[in-house]
Coordinates of N, CA and C in Angstrom, one line a residue:
M1 N 15.4 -26.0 -16.8 CA 14.8 -24.7 -17.0 C 14.3 -24.2 -15.6
I2 N 14.4 -22.9 -15.3 CA 14.0 -22.4 -14.0 C 12.6 -21.8 -14.1
W3 N 11.8 -22.1 -13.2 CA 10.4 -21.6 -13.1 C 10.2 -20.8 -11.9
E4 N 9.7 -19.6 -12.0 CA 9.4 -18.8 -10.8 C 8.0 -19.2 -10.3
V5 N 7.9 -19.2 -8.9 CA 6.6 -19.7 -8.3 C 6.0 -18.5 -7.5
F6 N 4.7 -18.3 -7.7 CA 3.9 -17.3 -7.0 C 2.8 -18.0 -6.3
R7 N 2.6 -17.7 -5.0 CA 1.6 -18.4 -4.3 C 0.5 -17.4 -3.8
Q8 N -0.7 -17.9 -3.8 CA -1.9 -17.1 -3.3 C -2.4 -17.9 -2.1
E9 N -2.4 -17.3 -0.9 CA -2.8 -18.0 0.3 C -4.3 -18.2 0.4
K10 N -5.0 -17.1 0.2 CA -6.5 -17.2 0.3 C -7.1 -16.6 -0.9
P11 N -8.3 -17.0 -1.3 CA -9.0 -16.3 -2.5 C -9.1 -14.8 -2.3
G12 N -8.7 -14.1 -3.3 CA -8.8 -12.6 -3.2 C -7.4 -12.0 -2.8
D13 N -6.5 -12.8 -2.3 CA -5.2 -12.3 -1.9 C -4.4 -12.1 -3.2
Y14 N -3.3 -11.3 -3.1 CA -2.4 -11.2 -4.2 C -1.5 -12.5 -4.2
H15 N -1.0 -12.8 -5.4 CA 0.0 -13.8 -5.5 C 1.3 -13.2 -5.1
R16 N 2.1 -13.9 -4.3 CA 3.4 -13.4 -3.9 C 4.5 -14.4 -4.3
H17 N 5.6 -13.8 -4.7 CA 6.7 -14.7 -5.2 C 7.3 -15.4 -4.0
V18 N 7.4 -16.7 -4.1 CA 7.8 -17.6 -3.0 C 9.1 -18.3 -3.3
G19 N 9.6 -18.2 -4.5 CA 10.8 -18.9 -4.9 C 10.8 -19.4 -6.3
N20 N 11.6 -20.5 -6.6 CA 11.6 -21.0 -7.9 C 11.8 -22.5 -7.8
V21 N 11.6 -23.2 -9.0 CA 11.9 -24.6 -9.1 C 12.6 -24.9 -10.4
H22 N 13.3 -26.0 -10.4 CA 14.0 -26.4 -11.6 C 13.2 -27.6 -12.2
A23 N 12.7 -27.4 -13.4 CA 11.9 -28.5 -14.0 C 12.1 -28.4 -15.6
P24 N 12.0 -29.6 -16.2 CA 12.1 -29.6 -17.7 C 10.9 -29.1 -18.4
D25 N 9.7 -29.1 -17.8 CA 8.5 -28.6 -18.5 C 7.5 -28.1 -17.5
R26 N 6.4 -27.5 -18.0 CA 5.4 -26.8 -17.2 C 4.8 -27.8 -16.2
E27 N 4.4 -29.0 -16.6 CA 3.7 -29.9 -15.7 C 4.6 -30.3 -14.5
M28 N 5.9 -30.6 -14.8 CA 6.8 -30.9 -13.7 C 7.0 -29.7 -12.8
A29 N 7.1 -28.5 -13.4 CA 7.2 -27.3 -12.6 C 6.0 -27.2 -11.6
K30 N 4.8 -27.4 -12.1 CA 3.6 -27.3 -11.3 C 3.7 -28.3 -10.1
L31 N 4.1 -29.5 -10.5 CA 4.2 -30.6 -9.5 C 5.3 -30.2 -8.4
F32 N 6.4 -29.8 -8.9 CA 7.5 -29.4 -7.9 C 7.1 -28.2 -7.1
A33 N 6.4 -27.3 -7.7 CA 5.9 -26.1 -6.9 C 5.0 -26.5 -5.8
Q34 N 4.1 -27.4 -6.1 CA 3.1 -27.9 -5.1 C 3.9 -28.5 -3.9
I35 N 4.9 -29.3 -4.3 CA 5.6 -30.0 -3.2 C 6.5 -29.1 -2.4
Q36 N 7.2 -28.2 -3.1 CA 8.1 -27.3 -2.4 C 7.4 -26.1 -1.7
H37 N 6.4 -25.5 -2.3 CA 5.9 -24.2 -1.9 C 4.5 -24.2 -1.4
A38 N 3.8 -25.4 -1.4 CA 2.4 -25.4 -1.0 C 2.0 -26.5 0.0
R39 N 2.9 -27.4 0.2 CA 2.7 -28.5 1.0 C 2.4 -28.2 2.5
R40 N 3.2 -27.3 3.0 CA 3.1 -27.0 4.4 C 2.3 -25.7 4.8
M41 N 1.9 -25.0 3.8 CA 1.2 -23.7 4.0 C -0.2 -23.7 3.4
Q42 N -1.1 -22.9 3.9 CA -2.4 -22.8 3.3 C -2.2 -22.1 1.9
T43 N -2.7 -22.8 0.9 CA -2.5 -22.3 -0.4 C -3.8 -22.4 -1.2
N44 N -4.2 -21.3 -1.9 CA -5.3 -21.3 -2.7 C -4.9 -21.7 -4.2
S45 N -3.9 -21.0 -4.6 CA -3.4 -21.3 -6.0 C -1.9 -21.0 -6.1
L46 N -1.3 -21.6 -7.2 CA 0.1 -21.3 -7.5 C 0.2 -20.9 -9.0
W47 N 1.1 -20.0 -9.2 CA 1.4 -19.7 -10.6 C 2.9 -20.1 -10.8
V48 N 3.1 -20.8 -11.9 CA 4.5 -21.1 -12.3 C 4.8 -20.4 -13.6
V49 N 5.9 -19.7 -13.7 CA 6.2 -18.9 -14.9 C 7.7 -19.1 -15.3
P50 N 8.0 -19.4 -16.5 CA 9.4 -19.5 -16.9 C 10.1 -18.2 -16.6
Q51 N 11.3 -18.4 -15.9 CA 12.1 -17.3 -15.5 C 12.4 -16.3 -16.7
S52 N 12.6 -16.9 -17.8 CA 13.0 -16.1 -19.0 C 11.8 -15.3 -19.5
E53 N 10.6 -15.5 -19.1 CA 9.4 -14.8 -19.5 C 9.1 -13.6 -18.6
I54 N 9.8 -13.5 -17.5 CA 9.5 -12.4 -16.5 C 10.4 -11.2 -17.0
G55 N 9.7 -10.1 -17.1 CA 10.4 -8.8 -17.5 C 10.3 -7.9 -16.4
E56 N 11.3 -7.0 -16.4 CA 11.4 -6.0 -15.3 C 11.4 -4.6 -15.9
V57 N 10.7 -3.7 -15.3 CA 10.7 -2.3 -15.6 C 11.3 -1.6 -14.4
D58 N 12.4 -1.0 -14.5 CA 13.0 -0.3 -13.3 C 12.9 1.2 -13.5
A59 N 13.3 1.9 -12.5 CA 13.2 3.4 -12.4 C 14.0 4.1 -13.6
E60 N 15.1 3.4 -14.1 CA 15.8 4.0 -15.2 C 15.1 3.9 -16.5
E61 N 14.2 3.0 -16.6 CA 13.4 2.8 -17.9 C 12.1 3.6 -17.9
A62 N 11.5 3.9 -16.7 CA 10.2 4.5 -16.6 C 10.2 5.4 -15.4
A63 N 9.3 6.4 -15.5 CA 9.1 7.4 -14.4 C 7.9 6.9 -13.6
F64 N 8.1 6.2 -12.5 CA 7.0 5.8 -11.7 C 6.4 6.9 -10.9
G65 N 5.1 7.2 -11.1 CA 4.5 8.2 -10.3 C 4.9 9.6 -10.7
G66 N 5.4 9.8 -11.8 CA 5.9 11.2 -12.2 C 7.2 11.6 -11.6
R67 N 7.6 12.7 -12.0 CA 8.9 13.2 -11.5 C 8.8 14.3 -10.4
T68 N 7.6 14.6 -10.0 CA 7.5 15.6 -8.9 C 7.8 15.0 -7.6
D69 N 8.2 15.9 -6.7 CA 8.6 15.5 -5.3 C 7.3 15.3 -4.5
K70 N 7.1 14.1 -4.0 CA 5.9 13.8 -3.3 C 6.2 13.5 -1.8
S71 N 7.3 14.0 -1.3 CA 7.7 13.7 0.1 C 6.7 14.3 1.1
Y72 N 5.9 15.2 0.6 CA 4.9 15.8 1.6 C 3.8 14.7 1.9
R73 N 3.7 13.6 1.2 CA 2.8 12.6 1.5 C 3.2 11.7 2.7
W74 N 4.4 11.8 3.1 CA 4.9 11.0 4.1 C 4.9 11.8 5.4
A75 N 4.4 11.2 6.5 CA 4.2 12.0 7.7 C 5.6 12.3 8.3
M76 N 6.6 11.6 8.0 CA 7.9 11.9 8.5 C 8.5 13.3 8.1
T77 N 7.9 13.9 7.1 CA 8.4 15.2 6.6 C 7.8 16.3 7.5
Y78 N 6.8 16.0 8.4 CA 6.3 17.0 9.3 C 6.9 17.0 10.7
N79 N 8.0 16.3 10.9 CA 8.6 16.2 12.2 C 9.3 17.5 12.7
D80 N 9.6 18.4 11.8 CA 10.3 19.6 12.1 C 9.5 20.8 12.3
I81 N 8.2 20.6 12.8 CA 7.3 21.8 12.9 C 7.6 22.4 14.3
D82 N 7.8 23.7 14.2 CA 8.1 24.4 15.5 C 6.8 24.7 16.3
A83 N 7.0 25.1 17.6 CA 5.9 25.3 18.5 C 5.0 26.4 18.1
S84 N 5.5 27.4 17.4 CA 4.6 28.5 17.0 C 3.4 28.0 16.1
F85 N 3.7 26.9 15.4 CA 2.6 26.4 14.5 C 1.5 25.9 15.4
A86 N 1.8 25.2 16.5 CA 0.8 24.7 17.4 C 0.0 25.8 18.0
K87 N 0.6 26.9 18.4 CA 0.0 28.1 19.0 C -1.0 28.7 17.9
E88 N -0.6 28.7 16.7 CA -1.4 29.3 15.6 C -2.6 28.4 15.4
V89 N -2.5 27.1 15.5 CA -3.7 26.2 15.4 C -4.6 26.4 16.5
E90 N -4.0 26.5 17.7 CA -4.9 26.7 18.9 C -5.7 28.0 18.8
D91 N -5.0 29.1 18.4 CA -5.7 30.4 18.3 C -6.8 30.3 17.2
S92 N -6.5 29.6 16.1 CA -7.5 29.5 15.1 C -8.7 28.7 15.5
E93 N -8.5 27.6 16.3 CA -9.6 26.9 16.8 C -10.4 27.7 17.8
A94 N -9.8 28.5 18.6 CA -10.5 29.3 19.6 C -11.3 30.3 18.8
E95 N -10.8 30.9 17.8 CA -11.5 31.9 17.0 C -12.8 31.3 16.4
Q96 N -12.6 30.0 15.9 CA -13.8 29.3 15.3 C -14.8 29.0 16.3
R97 N -14.4 28.6 17.5 CA -15.4 28.4 18.6 C -16.2 29.6 18.9
E98 N -15.4 30.7 19.0 CA -16.0 32.0 19.4 C -17.0 32.5 18.3
A99 N -16.7 32.3 17.0 CA -17.5 32.7 15.9 C -18.8 31.8 15.9
A100 N -18.7 30.5 16.2 CA -19.8 29.6 16.3 C -20.7 30.0 17.4
K101 N -20.2 30.4 18.6 CA -20.9 30.8 19.7 C -21.7 32.1 19.4
K102 N -21.1 33.0 18.7 CA -21.8 34.3 18.3 C -22.9 34.0 17.4
R103 N -22.7 33.0 16.4 CA -23.8 32.7 15.5 C -25.0 32.1 16.2
R104 N -24.7 31.2 17.1 CA -25.8 30.6 17.9 C -26.6 31.6 18.7
E105 N -25.8 32.5 19.3 CA -26.5 33.6 20.1 C -27.3 34.5 19.2
Q106 N -26.8 34.8 18.0 CA -27.6 35.6 17.1 C -28.8 34.9 16.6
L107 N -28.7 33.6 16.3 CA -29.9 32.8 15.9 C -30.9 32.8 17.0
E108 N -30.5 32.6 18.2 CA -31.4 32.5 19.4 C -32.1 33.8 19.6
S109 N -31.4 34.9 19.5 CA -32.0 36.3 19.7 C -32.9 36.6 18.6
E110 N -32.7 36.1 17.3 CA -33.6 36.4 16.2 C -34.8 35.5 16.4
G111 N -34.7 34.4 17.0 CA -35.9 33.5 17.2 C -36.8 34.1 18.3
E112 N -36.2 34.9 19.3 CA -37.0 35.5 20.3 C -37.8 36.7 19.8
A113 N -37.3 37.4 18.8 CA -37.8 38.6 18.3 C -39.1 38.5 17.5

């Protein structure tokens, strides 16, 4: 029987798949997993699971994250911005600074009156 092995390096870490072992029962699988996958590396815990008990849900069976296009979340979609956009941002920032300066001046003049 084939057993899949998942290893946790430190407490609080995720268990990561590290391979499999061939063993006739759970106890032998745990022993083989310790020998093959935990002996040389820092290990907090191991999970051994019969390969036949692992199920997969793939993109054909389920819609992960919905069906909408979320490419805007990836910074690489912003690579094709033209220079006019940078000028627009610069102008907007200058406008905001000027408006803040006028507000400060107005508050100061009201305080003197």
